[in-house]
Amino acid sequence: MDQEQVIAYIKENNIPKVKFAFADVDGVLRGKVISTKKFLDGLKTGYGFCDVVFGWDSNDVCYDNVDLTGWHTGYPDKLCYIDLSTFRTVPWQDNIPFFLADYSGPHGNTVPADPRSLLKKTIGECKSMGYHAEFAQEFEWFNFKETPQSLYDKGFANMEALTPGMFGYSVLRTSQNSDFYYDLFNLLTQFNIPIEGLHTETGPGVYEAAIEHCETLAAADKAVLFKTAVKEIASKHGITATFMAKWNQNLPGCSGHVHQSLWSEDETENLFYDGTDENKMSELHKQYLAGQLYCMPHLLPMYAPTINSYKRLVEGAWAPTTITWGIDNRTTALRVINTSIGYTRLETRIPGSDTNPYLAIAAALASGLYGIKNKLELNIAPTVGNGYQDKSNGSLHANLFDAATAMQNSSIAKELFGAGFVQHFTQTRLWEHRQYAKSVSDWELKRYFEII
């Protein structure tokens, strides 16, 4: 719908309120319900939001190390703008109209830390180079027979999984929770997040969903909305869904793999495919992949943004630890899929389900374009076999502190995303590390409480 059609829809259906939201640095949706009058009045002038939403962490604790906002600025309002192209209705909330917003207004991006605006800038660069990019993200997550209150009452211990046992690709387990299972598929599709596939993964109560691929910004929007939508639908069934990368040391982690390809401007030709090449990869595809390999150590926090992310990035956990690529190899950081012309693509396997989709997709696209612009040669051979053992091109940083410090000092990161974003984002990641460093874990209590 264009603006006139949206306004007509609102008026003709006597809709009293609409809902809108935007994603913060952590990918958490921040938003509100507003009256139709306020919605219509703000379409051109924007909507004021206290800029603390970019000045606090995922637990609403204010950062003490960022310049963009803080007590020193007085936490003023910044104007966000609704993107009418994101219009959809929420089927599990009486079909209330819903929109996504960002901080890209008539005067440009007013908040350098805004993830959606950052991705839009990268997409603009892609288009200026003559390419149409297609993306999709897939997610794994665990489901529990818990409520927010029961989780707090239990201290997030002894949680009851939706189903017991290791039942990957199980028809039985989904049938035993068919109301929830089919609500996910049907309601997400009605919410304009079409699902290609939905199934159990190996682990108690764990599901995986693949979202249909589409234009880059729409793909990121759908990925961001997917996580919150799943949580809301789950809540309707008395279930809590978690997108932590690794909630239990004895169970597999949860991925958020990013699939991507570049197409001609008219979207008719997959520019990643070359039938004459041994691996069906075009020169453009090779340069794009080389760019991701080269930029990977510089941008790792955009793929792995939390302390917990790195608990998943360990050997033998179906997540990469080395800077590697391979043909249909699930042990490498980058996996080339070349089964047909239409489906030839690159899968970036570093992101977990805790990722901020706008940032993960921006990192993948920007680093790929960097490889094309600089005509980087793919001089690293594809890994055959165990990617965990192939350390010839180095390994990924093993923790958030090292990854954030490397990004903070990286000229590549600043070239791709600007010094303002890099400074703010890495400071928030270093804050996250400091909060973790001063905490006392259950592991420490169990190990030292009595014996030391």
Tab-separated table of C-alpha atoms in Angstrom:
chain	number	residue	atom	x	y	z
A	1	MET	CA	0.000	0.000	0.000
A	2	ASP	CA	1.100	3.570	-0.664
A	3	GLN	CA	0.384	6.408	1.734
A	4	GLU	CA	-3.026	7.236	0.244
A	5	GLN	CA	-4.110	3.595	0.395
A	6	VAL	CA	-2.975	3.208	4.010
A	7	ILE	CA	-4.797	6.367	5.081
A	8	ALA	CA	-7.919	5.261	3.214
A	9	TYR	CA	-7.782	1.851	4.893
A	10	ILE	CA	-7.485	3.427	8.339
A	11	LYS	CA	-10.358	5.830	7.765
A	12	GLU	CA	-12.714	3.449	5.945
A	13	ASN	CA	-12.394	0.861	8.714
A	14	ASN	CA	-12.774	3.407	11.538
A	15	ILE	CA	-9.560	2.185	13.136
A	16	PRO	CA	-8.977	4.037	16.439
A	17	LYS	CA	-5.345	3.064	17.042
A	18	VAL	CA	-2.240	1.662	15.406
A	19	LYS	CA	0.907	0.038	16.721
A	20	PHE	CA	4.459	0.746	15.618
A	21	ALA	CA	7.961	-0.205	16.712
A	22	PHE	CA	11.624	0.021	15.801
A	23	ALA	CA	14.603	-2.144	16.715
A	24	ASP	CA	17.251	-0.912	19.128
A	25	VAL	CA	20.950	-1.859	19.020
A	26	ASP	CA	20.206	-5.291	20.510
A	27	GLY	CA	17.403	-5.946	18.033
A	28	VAL	CA	14.764	-5.503	20.748
A	29	LEU	CA	11.561	-3.954	19.411
A	30	ARG	CA	10.687	-0.706	21.165
A	31	GLY	CA	7.321	0.824	20.336
A	32	LYS	CA	3.880	1.927	21.390
A	33	VAL	CA	0.224	2.098	20.456
A	34	ILE	CA	-0.883	5.548	19.269
A	35	SER	CA	-4.185	7.084	18.291
A	36	THR	CA	-5.104	7.305	14.632
A	37	LYS	CA	-4.921	11.097	14.860
A	38	LYS	CA	-1.363	11.014	16.186
A	39	PHE	CA	-0.455	8.466	13.531
A	40	LEU	CA	-1.765	10.658	10.707
A	41	ASP	CA	-0.266	13.848	12.153
A	42	GLY	CA	3.205	12.320	12.416
A	43	LEU	CA	3.522	10.718	9.000
A	44	LYS	CA	5.569	13.656	7.687
A	45	THR	CA	6.887	15.234	10.870
A	46	GLY	CA	7.894	12.051	12.687
A	47	TYR	CA	7.279	10.742	16.192
A	48	GLY	CA	9.347	11.743	19.198
A	49	PHE	CA	11.029	8.980	21.171
A	50	CYS	CA	13.326	9.505	24.133
A	51	ASP	CA	16.785	8.659	22.822
A	52	VAL	CA	17.476	6.579	25.923
A	53	VAL	CA	16.305	3.676	23.742
A	54	PHE	CA	19.796	3.837	22.226
A	55	GLY	CA	21.401	4.656	25.551
A	56	TRP	CA	20.498	1.624	27.629
A	57	ASP	CA	21.063	-2.089	27.381
A	58	SER	CA	18.607	-4.942	26.892
A	59	ASN	CA	17.727	-4.721	30.594
A	60	ASP	CA	17.078	-0.950	30.480
A	61	VAL	CA	20.256	-0.089	32.392
A	62	CYS	CA	21.809	3.137	31.098
A	63	TYR	CA	25.241	2.895	29.497
A	64	ASP	CA	28.010	4.918	31.132
A	65	ASN	CA	30.400	4.829	28.202
A	66	VAL	CA	28.582	6.165	25.111
A	67	ASP	CA	28.670	9.679	23.637
A	68	LEU	CA	25.555	9.521	21.463
A	69	THR	CA	23.180	9.906	24.406
A	70	GLY	CA	23.310	9.907	28.191
A	71	TRP	CA	22.854	12.020	31.271
A	72	HIS	CA	25.213	14.549	29.645
A	73	THR	CA	22.668	15.147	26.854
A	74	GLY	CA	19.538	15.205	29.015
A	75	TYR	CA	18.004	12.334	27.029
A	76	PRO	CA	16.039	14.424	24.499
A	77	ASP	CA	13.552	13.135	21.965
A	78	LYS	CA	14.761	11.970	18.573
A	79	LEU	CA	12.338	11.703	15.667
A	80	CYS	CA	11.594	8.323	14.173
A	81	TYR	CA	9.576	7.846	11.006
A	82	ILE	CA	7.091	5.126	10.167
A	83	ASP	CA	7.774	3.180	6.986
A	84	LEU	CA	4.328	2.703	5.449
A	85	SER	CA	5.599	-0.112	3.216
A	86	THR	CA	5.868	-2.282	6.355
A	87	PHE	CA	2.103	-2.164	6.968
A	88	ARG	CA	0.562	-5.404	8.182
A	89	THR	CA	-2.099	-6.352	10.724
A	90	VAL	CA	-1.467	-8.484	13.810
A	91	PRO	CA	-3.794	-11.504	13.546
A	92	TRP	CA	-3.376	-12.563	17.185
A	93	GLN	CA	-4.138	-9.002	18.411
A	94	ASP	CA	-7.504	-8.286	16.768
A	95	ASN	CA	-5.762	-7.356	13.505
A	96	ILE	CA	-4.479	-4.043	14.834
A	97	PRO	CA	-2.492	-2.222	12.098
A	98	PHE	CA	1.247	-2.457	12.673
A	99	PHE	CA	4.209	-0.588	11.172
A	100	LEU	CA	7.971	-0.575	11.546
A	101	ALA	CA	9.892	2.661	11.951
A	102	ASP	CA	13.460	3.904	11.874
A	103	TYR	CA	15.385	7.139	12.229
A	104	SER	CA	15.897	7.881	8.533
A	105	GLY	CA	13.818	10.990	7.958
A	106	PRO	CA	13.726	13.845	5.455
A	107	HIS	CA	16.986	15.178	6.883
A	108	GLY	CA	18.816	11.860	6.833
A	109	ASN	CA	19.625	9.457	9.649
A	110	THR	CA	19.423	11.310	12.947
A	111	VAL	CA	20.735	8.413	15.063
A	112	PRO	CA	23.973	6.791	13.810
A	113	ALA	CA	23.285	3.764	16.032
A	114	ASP	CA	19.922	2.994	14.384
A	115	PRO	CA	20.300	-0.528	12.913
A	116	ARG	CA	17.570	-0.270	10.246
A	117	SER	CA	18.921	3.021	8.929
A	118	LEU	CA	22.391	1.476	8.798
A	119	LEU	CA	21.115	-1.396	6.681
A	120	LYS	CA	19.210	0.961	4.366
A	121	LYS	CA	22.447	2.817	3.652
A	122	THR	CA	24.211	-0.445	2.783
A	123	ILE	CA	21.339	-1.472	0.508
A	124	GLY	CA	21.600	1.902	-1.232
A	125	GLU	CA	25.254	1.207	-1.958
A	126	CYS	CA	24.355	-2.227	-3.309
A	127	LYS	CA	21.788	-0.732	-5.671
A	128	SER	CA	24.216	1.954	-6.821
A	129	MET	CA	26.566	-0.853	-7.868
A	130	GLY	CA	23.815	-2.313	-10.055
A	131	TYR	CA	22.791	-5.284	-7.899
A	132	HIS	CA	19.564	-6.503	-6.357
A	133	ALA	CA	20.267	-8.433	-3.153
A	134	GLU	CA	18.040	-11.213	-1.830
A	135	PHE	CA	18.294	-12.337	1.797
A	136	ALA	CA	16.615	-14.677	4.238
A	137	GLN	CA	17.317	-15.652	7.812
A	138	GLU	CA	16.466	-18.903	9.551
A	139	PHE	CA	16.099	-19.346	13.303
A	140	GLU	CA	16.268	-22.077	15.913
A	141	TRP	CA	14.763	-21.511	19.361
A	142	PHE	CA	13.737	-23.426	22.472
A	143	ASN	CA	10.194	-23.503	23.877
A	144	PHE	CA	9.297	-23.967	27.544
A	145	LYS	CA	6.103	-24.583	29.495
A	146	GLU	CA	6.793	-21.461	31.501
A	147	THR	CA	5.515	-17.918	31.934
A	148	PRO	CA	7.586	-14.795	32.663
A	149	GLN	CA	6.471	-15.023	36.290
A	150	SER	CA	7.315	-18.716	36.672
A	151	LEU	CA	10.771	-18.091	35.209
A	152	TYR	CA	11.471	-15.392	37.793
A	153	ASP	CA	10.000	-17.489	40.598
A	154	LYS	CA	12.283	-20.382	39.609
A	155	GLY	CA	15.311	-18.152	39.172
A	156	PHE	CA	15.561	-19.403	35.566
A	157	ALA	CA	16.391	-22.911	36.839
A	158	ASN	CA	14.663	-26.269	36.490
A	159	MET	CA	12.621	-25.027	33.550
A	160	GLU	CA	10.171	-27.442	31.919
A	161	ALA	CA	10.785	-27.897	28.197
A	162	LEU	CA	7.808	-28.025	25.873
A	163	THR	CA	8.684	-31.648	25.106
A	164	PRO	CA	11.412	-33.967	26.449
A	165	GLY	CA	14.145	-35.733	24.532
A	166	MET	CA	16.142	-35.241	21.350
A	167	PHE	CA	13.586	-35.298	18.535
A	168	GLY	CA	15.013	-33.599	15.442
A	169	TYR	CA	12.644	-33.412	12.456
A	170	SER	CA	10.000	-35.167	14.544
A	171	VAL	CA	6.486	-35.508	13.154
A	172	LEU	CA	5.374	-36.983	16.480
A	173	ARG	CA	6.486	-34.084	18.669
A	174	THR	CA	4.850	-31.407	16.501
A	175	SER	CA	1.622	-33.417	16.384
A	176	GLN	CA	1.601	-33.516	20.186
A	177	ASN	CA	1.581	-29.700	20.195
A	178	SER	CA	-0.295	-29.173	16.949
A	179	ASP	CA	-2.304	-26.142	18.116
A	180	PHE	CA	0.877	-24.193	18.850
A	181	TYR	CA	2.752	-25.629	15.872
A	182	TYR	CA	0.137	-24.719	13.272
A	183	ASP	CA	-0.595	-21.383	14.908
A	184	LEU	CA	3.044	-20.487	14.348
A	185	PHE	CA	2.939	-21.403	10.678
A	186	ASN	CA	-0.465	-19.895	9.920
A	187	LEU	CA	-0.311	-16.725	11.994
A	188	LEU	CA	3.215	-15.839	10.905
A	189	THR	CA	2.160	-16.191	7.268
A	190	GLN	CA	-0.881	-13.993	7.907
A	191	PHE	CA	1.504	-11.488	9.513
A	192	ASN	CA	3.394	-11.344	6.208
A	193	ILE	CA	6.252	-13.501	7.409
A	194	PRO	CA	5.856	-16.449	5.035
A	195	ILE	CA	7.561	-19.585	6.311
A	196	GLU	CA	9.287	-22.030	3.945
A	197	GLY	CA	9.654	-24.726	6.559
A	198	LEU	CA	8.971	-25.330	10.246
A	199	HIS	CA	10.145	-28.370	12.188
A	200	THR	CA	11.674	-29.592	15.407
A	201	GLU	CA	15.435	-29.566	15.821
A	202	THR	CA	17.427	-31.920	18.007
A	203	GLY	CA	16.849	-30.990	21.630
A	204	PRO	CA	13.962	-30.764	24.099
A	205	GLY	CA	11.318	-28.370	22.813
A	206	VAL	CA	13.448	-26.796	20.081
A	207	TYR	CA	12.009	-25.634	16.743
A	208	GLU	CA	13.554	-24.293	13.554
A	209	ALA	CA	11.920	-22.055	10.954
A	210	ALA	CA	13.161	-20.841	7.584
A	211	ILE	CA	11.667	-17.569	6.325
A	212	GLU	CA	11.119	-17.152	2.570
A	213	HIS	CA	13.801	-15.058	0.882
A	214	CYS	CA	13.025	-11.595	-0.475
A	215	GLU	CA	14.497	-8.117	-0.955
A	216	THR	CA	17.062	-7.285	1.708
A	217	LEU	CA	15.267	-4.710	3.862
A	218	ALA	CA	12.010	-6.654	3.834
A	219	ALA	CA	13.958	-9.806	4.763
A	220	ALA	CA	15.549	-8.068	7.751
A	221	ASP	CA	12.183	-6.623	8.797
A	222	LYS	CA	10.632	-10.085	8.702
A	223	ALA	CA	13.494	-11.573	10.700
A	224	VAL	CA	13.221	-8.898	13.400
A	225	LEU	CA	9.443	-9.278	13.586
A	226	PHE	CA	9.676	-13.075	13.549
A	227	LYS	CA	11.370	-13.282	16.931
A	228	THR	CA	8.855	-11.071	18.723
A	229	ALA	CA	5.927	-12.650	16.886
A	230	VAL	CA	6.996	-16.151	17.935
A	231	LYS	CA	7.246	-15.014	21.562
A	232	GLU	CA	3.779	-13.446	21.447
A	233	ILE	CA	2.166	-16.456	19.775
A	234	ALA	CA	3.905	-18.787	22.224
A	235	SER	CA	2.597	-16.737	25.146
A	236	LYS	CA	-0.954	-17.294	23.910
A	237	HIS	CA	-0.330	-21.002	24.462
A	238	GLY	CA	1.279	-20.626	27.892
A	239	ILE	CA	4.728	-21.124	26.367
A	240	THR	CA	7.906	-19.046	26.631
A	241	ALA	CA	10.221	-19.035	23.614
A	242	THR	CA	13.904	-18.142	23.965
A	243	PHE	CA	16.284	-17.064	21.226
A	244	MET	CA	19.422	-17.289	23.348
A	245	ALA	CA	22.325	-18.599	21.314
A	246	LYS	CA	23.152	-21.252	23.921
A	247	TRP	CA	20.855	-21.643	26.897
A	248	ASN	CA	22.323	-24.921	28.184
A	249	GLN	CA	25.901	-26.169	27.970
A	250	ASN	CA	24.765	-29.754	27.370
A	251	LEU	CA	22.432	-28.973	24.470
A	252	PRO	CA	22.996	-27.659	20.938
A	253	GLY	CA	22.973	-23.912	20.402
A	254	CYS	CA	20.461	-21.954	18.356
A	255	SER	CA	21.496	-20.592	14.979
A	256	GLY	CA	20.334	-17.601	12.975
A	257	HIS	CA	21.998	-18.386	9.650
A	258	VAL	CA	21.838	-15.707	6.949
A	259	HIS	CA	21.263	-16.721	3.303
A	260	GLN	CA	22.042	-14.289	0.497
A	261	SER	CA	22.560	-13.834	-3.233
A	262	LEU	CA	23.018	-10.987	-5.708
A	263	TRP	CA	20.786	-10.661	-8.762
A	264	SER	CA	20.571	-8.435	-11.816
A	265	GLU	CA	18.643	-5.199	-11.359
A	266	ASP	CA	15.597	-6.685	-13.082
A	267	GLU	CA	15.828	-9.697	-10.728
A	268	THR	CA	15.974	-12.211	-13.575
A	269	GLU	CA	19.582	-13.427	-13.308
A	270	ASN	CA	21.303	-14.931	-10.298
A	271	LEU	CA	24.734	-13.298	-10.474
A	272	PHE	CA	26.240	-15.837	-8.075
A	273	TYR	CA	25.842	-18.711	-10.557
A	274	ASP	CA	28.236	-19.793	-13.302
A	275	GLY	CA	27.545	-23.199	-14.822
A	276	THR	CA	31.039	-23.384	-16.329
A	277	ASP	CA	32.815	-23.094	-12.985
A	278	GLU	CA	33.847	-26.203	-11.058
A	279	ASN	CA	31.795	-25.089	-8.061
A	280	LYS	CA	29.103	-23.287	-10.113
A	281	MET	CA	30.364	-19.999	-8.638
A	282	SER	CA	30.647	-16.808	-10.670
A	283	GLU	CA	33.639	-14.491	-10.257
A	284	LEU	CA	31.303	-12.036	-8.544
A	285	HIS	CA	30.286	-14.724	-6.053
A	286	LYS	CA	33.932	-15.479	-5.316
A	287	GLN	CA	34.746	-11.810	-4.722
A	288	TYR	CA	31.715	-11.431	-2.470
A	289	LEU	CA	32.731	-14.492	-0.461
A	290	ALA	CA	36.337	-13.292	-0.264
A	291	GLY	CA	35.059	-9.997	1.119
A	292	GLN	CA	33.167	-11.750	3.879
A	293	LEU	CA	36.188	-13.841	4.810
A	294	TYR	CA	38.409	-10.760	4.890
A	295	CYS	CA	36.031	-8.590	6.923
A	296	MET	CA	34.847	-11.327	9.297
A	297	PRO	CA	37.322	-10.593	12.158
A	298	HIS	CA	36.527	-6.873	11.878
A	299	LEU	CA	32.748	-7.251	12.162
A	300	LEU	CA	32.256	-10.288	14.388
A	301	PRO	CA	30.155	-8.507	17.069
A	302	MET	CA	27.566	-7.683	14.402
A	303	TYR	CA	27.135	-11.444	13.922
A	304	ALA	CA	27.723	-12.473	17.540
A	305	PRO	CA	26.582	-9.563	19.746
A	306	THR	CA	26.196	-11.048	23.232
A	307	ILE	CA	28.308	-12.767	25.858
A	308	ASN	CA	26.229	-15.866	25.242
A	309	SER	CA	26.899	-15.827	21.474
A	310	TYR	CA	30.389	-17.181	22.044
A	311	LYS	CA	29.161	-20.132	24.125
A	312	ARG	CA	27.661	-21.400	20.863
A	313	LEU	CA	30.778	-20.741	18.753
A	314	VAL	CA	32.701	-23.760	20.034
A	315	GLU	CA	34.024	-26.859	18.320
A	316	GLY	CA	31.539	-29.593	17.604
A	317	ALA	CA	28.454	-27.474	18.340
A	318	TRP	CA	27.215	-27.054	14.746
A	319	ALA	CA	28.580	-23.504	14.757
A	320	PRO	CA	31.823	-22.279	13.162
A	321	THR	CA	35.014	-21.409	15.005
A	322	THR	CA	37.367	-20.819	12.050
A	323	ILE	CA	37.531	-18.384	9.123
A	324	THR	CA	36.636	-20.944	6.487
A	325	TRP	CA	34.292	-21.668	3.595
A	326	GLY	CA	33.144	-24.810	1.869
A	327	ILE	CA	30.718	-26.314	-0.604
A	328	ASP	CA	27.666	-27.511	1.325
A	329	ASN	CA	29.853	-27.840	4.430
A	330	ARG	CA	28.093	-27.178	7.739
A	331	THR	CA	31.341	-26.999	9.736
A	332	THR	CA	32.622	-23.847	8.022
A	333	ALA	CA	31.809	-20.181	8.634
A	334	LEU	CA	30.538	-19.733	5.090
A	335	ARG	CA	28.634	-22.429	3.194
A	336	VAL	CA	28.115	-22.262	-0.562
A	337	ILE	CA	24.882	-23.864	-1.750
A	338	ASN	CA	24.853	-24.495	-5.502
A	339	THR	CA	22.098	-27.046	-6.093
A	340	SER	CA	20.454	-25.060	-8.932
A	341	ILE	CA	20.615	-21.714	-10.724
A	342	GLY	CA	17.757	-20.201	-8.769
A	343	TYR	CA	18.924	-21.395	-5.372
A	344	THR	CA	22.677	-20.788	-5.640
A	345	ARG	CA	23.530	-18.675	-2.634
A	346	LEU	CA	25.895	-18.085	0.267
A	347	GLU	CA	25.007	-19.018	3.832
A	348	THR	CA	26.740	-17.088	6.612
A	349	ARG	CA	26.670	-19.515	9.538
A	350	ILE	CA	28.193	-17.414	12.319
A	351	PRO	CA	25.020	-15.671	13.545
A	352	GLY	CA	23.054	-17.269	16.342
A	353	SER	CA	19.381	-16.710	17.001
A	354	ASP	CA	20.342	-13.898	19.407
A	355	THR	CA	21.534	-11.735	16.545
A	356	ASN	CA	20.080	-8.369	15.559
A	357	PRO	CA	19.018	-9.196	11.971
A	358	TYR	CA	19.568	-5.651	10.695
A	359	LEU	CA	23.177	-5.705	11.851
A	360	ALA	CA	23.961	-9.281	10.824
A	361	ILE	CA	22.552	-8.715	7.338
A	362	ALA	CA	24.271	-5.331	7.029
A	363	ALA	CA	27.595	-6.929	7.977
A	364	ALA	CA	27.164	-9.736	5.456
A	365	LEU	CA	26.134	-7.458	2.603
A	366	ALA	CA	28.667	-4.694	3.268
A	367	SER	CA	31.595	-7.088	3.563
A	368	GLY	CA	30.520	-8.935	0.420
A	369	LEU	CA	30.311	-5.664	-1.504
A	370	TYR	CA	33.730	-4.733	-0.116
A	371	GLY	CA	35.129	-7.841	-1.772
A	372	ILE	CA	33.531	-6.908	-5.093
A	373	LYS	CA	34.644	-3.259	-4.998
A	374	ASN	CA	38.206	-4.274	-4.207
A	375	LYS	CA	38.147	-7.280	-6.550
A	376	LEU	CA	39.418	-9.531	-3.793
A	377	GLU	CA	40.635	-12.913	-4.972
A	378	LEU	CA	39.281	-16.031	-3.341
A	379	ASN	CA	42.735	-17.400	-2.605
A	380	ILE	CA	41.557	-19.608	0.250
A	381	ALA	CA	40.726	-23.138	-0.807
A	382	PRO	CA	37.330	-24.540	0.203
A	383	THR	CA	37.496	-26.658	3.319
A	384	VAL	CA	36.732	-30.305	2.701
A	385	GLY	CA	35.766	-32.202	5.829
A	386	ASN	CA	36.096	-30.841	9.356
A	387	GLY	CA	36.187	-27.045	9.362
A	388	TYR	CA	37.044	-26.952	13.070
A	389	GLN	CA	40.466	-28.395	12.248
A	390	ASP	CA	41.178	-26.007	9.353
A	391	LYS	CA	42.876	-23.082	11.075
A	392	SER	CA	44.972	-22.081	8.085
A	393	ASN	CA	43.196	-18.716	7.782
A	394	GLY	CA	42.793	-18.114	11.502
A	395	SER	CA	40.026	-18.562	14.024
A	396	LEU	CA	37.141	-16.397	15.159
A	397	HIS	CA	37.539	-14.369	18.345
A	398	ALA	CA	36.546	-16.545	21.285
A	399	ASN	CA	34.734	-13.910	23.352
A	400	LEU	CA	32.848	-10.632	23.065
A	401	PHE	CA	35.595	-8.502	24.619
A	402	ASP	CA	38.201	-9.506	22.041
A	403	ALA	CA	35.733	-9.232	19.171
A	404	ALA	CA	34.460	-5.799	20.235
A	405	THR	CA	37.966	-4.464	20.847
A	406	ALA	CA	39.065	-5.609	17.393
A	407	MET	CA	36.039	-3.961	15.776
A	408	GLN	CA	36.539	-0.756	17.751
A	409	ASN	CA	40.096	-0.459	16.408
A	410	SER	CA	39.239	-1.559	12.873
A	411	SER	CA	39.601	0.888	9.988
A	412	ILE	CA	37.628	-1.581	7.858
A	413	ALA	CA	34.622	-1.417	10.187
A	414	LYS	CA	34.717	2.389	10.173
A	415	GLU	CA	35.039	2.463	6.393
A	416	LEU	CA	31.980	0.255	5.989
A	417	PHE	CA	29.705	1.727	8.658
A	418	GLY	CA	31.146	5.044	9.810
A	419	ALA	CA	33.025	5.983	12.948
A	420	GLY	CA	29.844	7.075	14.746
A	421	PHE	CA	28.157	3.698	14.548
A	422	VAL	CA	31.340	1.732	15.258
A	423	GLN	CA	32.151	3.808	18.328
A	424	HIS	CA	28.659	3.537	19.788
A	425	PHE	CA	28.083	-0.117	18.979
A	426	THR	CA	31.430	-1.384	20.237
A	427	GLN	CA	31.093	0.638	23.429
A	428	THR	CA	27.754	-1.058	24.078
A	429	ARG	CA	29.379	-4.452	23.538
A	430	LEU	CA	32.232	-3.598	25.909
A	431	TRP	CA	29.628	-2.496	28.453
A	432	GLU	CA	27.985	-5.902	28.042
A	433	HIS	CA	31.325	-7.560	28.780
A	434	ARG	CA	31.810	-5.468	31.921
A	435	GLN	CA	28.383	-6.429	33.255
A	436	TYR	CA	29.271	-10.079	32.752
A	437	ALA	CA	32.763	-9.761	34.223
A	438	LYS	CA	31.481	-8.528	37.571
A	439	SER	CA	28.721	-11.119	37.889
A	440	VAL	CA	28.966	-14.280	39.991
A	441	SER	CA	27.793	-17.348	38.092
A	442	ASP	CA	26.221	-20.606	39.216
A	443	TRP	CA	29.370	-22.330	37.939
A	444	GLU	CA	31.496	-20.364	40.401
A	445	LEU	CA	29.163	-21.079	43.298
A	446	LYS	CA	29.086	-24.803	42.591
A	447	ARG	CA	32.829	-24.992	42.082
A	448	TYR	CA	34.138	-22.798	44.908
A	449	PHE	CA	31.404	-22.209	47.545
A	450	GLU	CA	32.238	-25.160	49.810
A	451	ILE	CA	35.656	-26.431	48.817
A	452	ILE	CA	37.778	-23.267	48.657
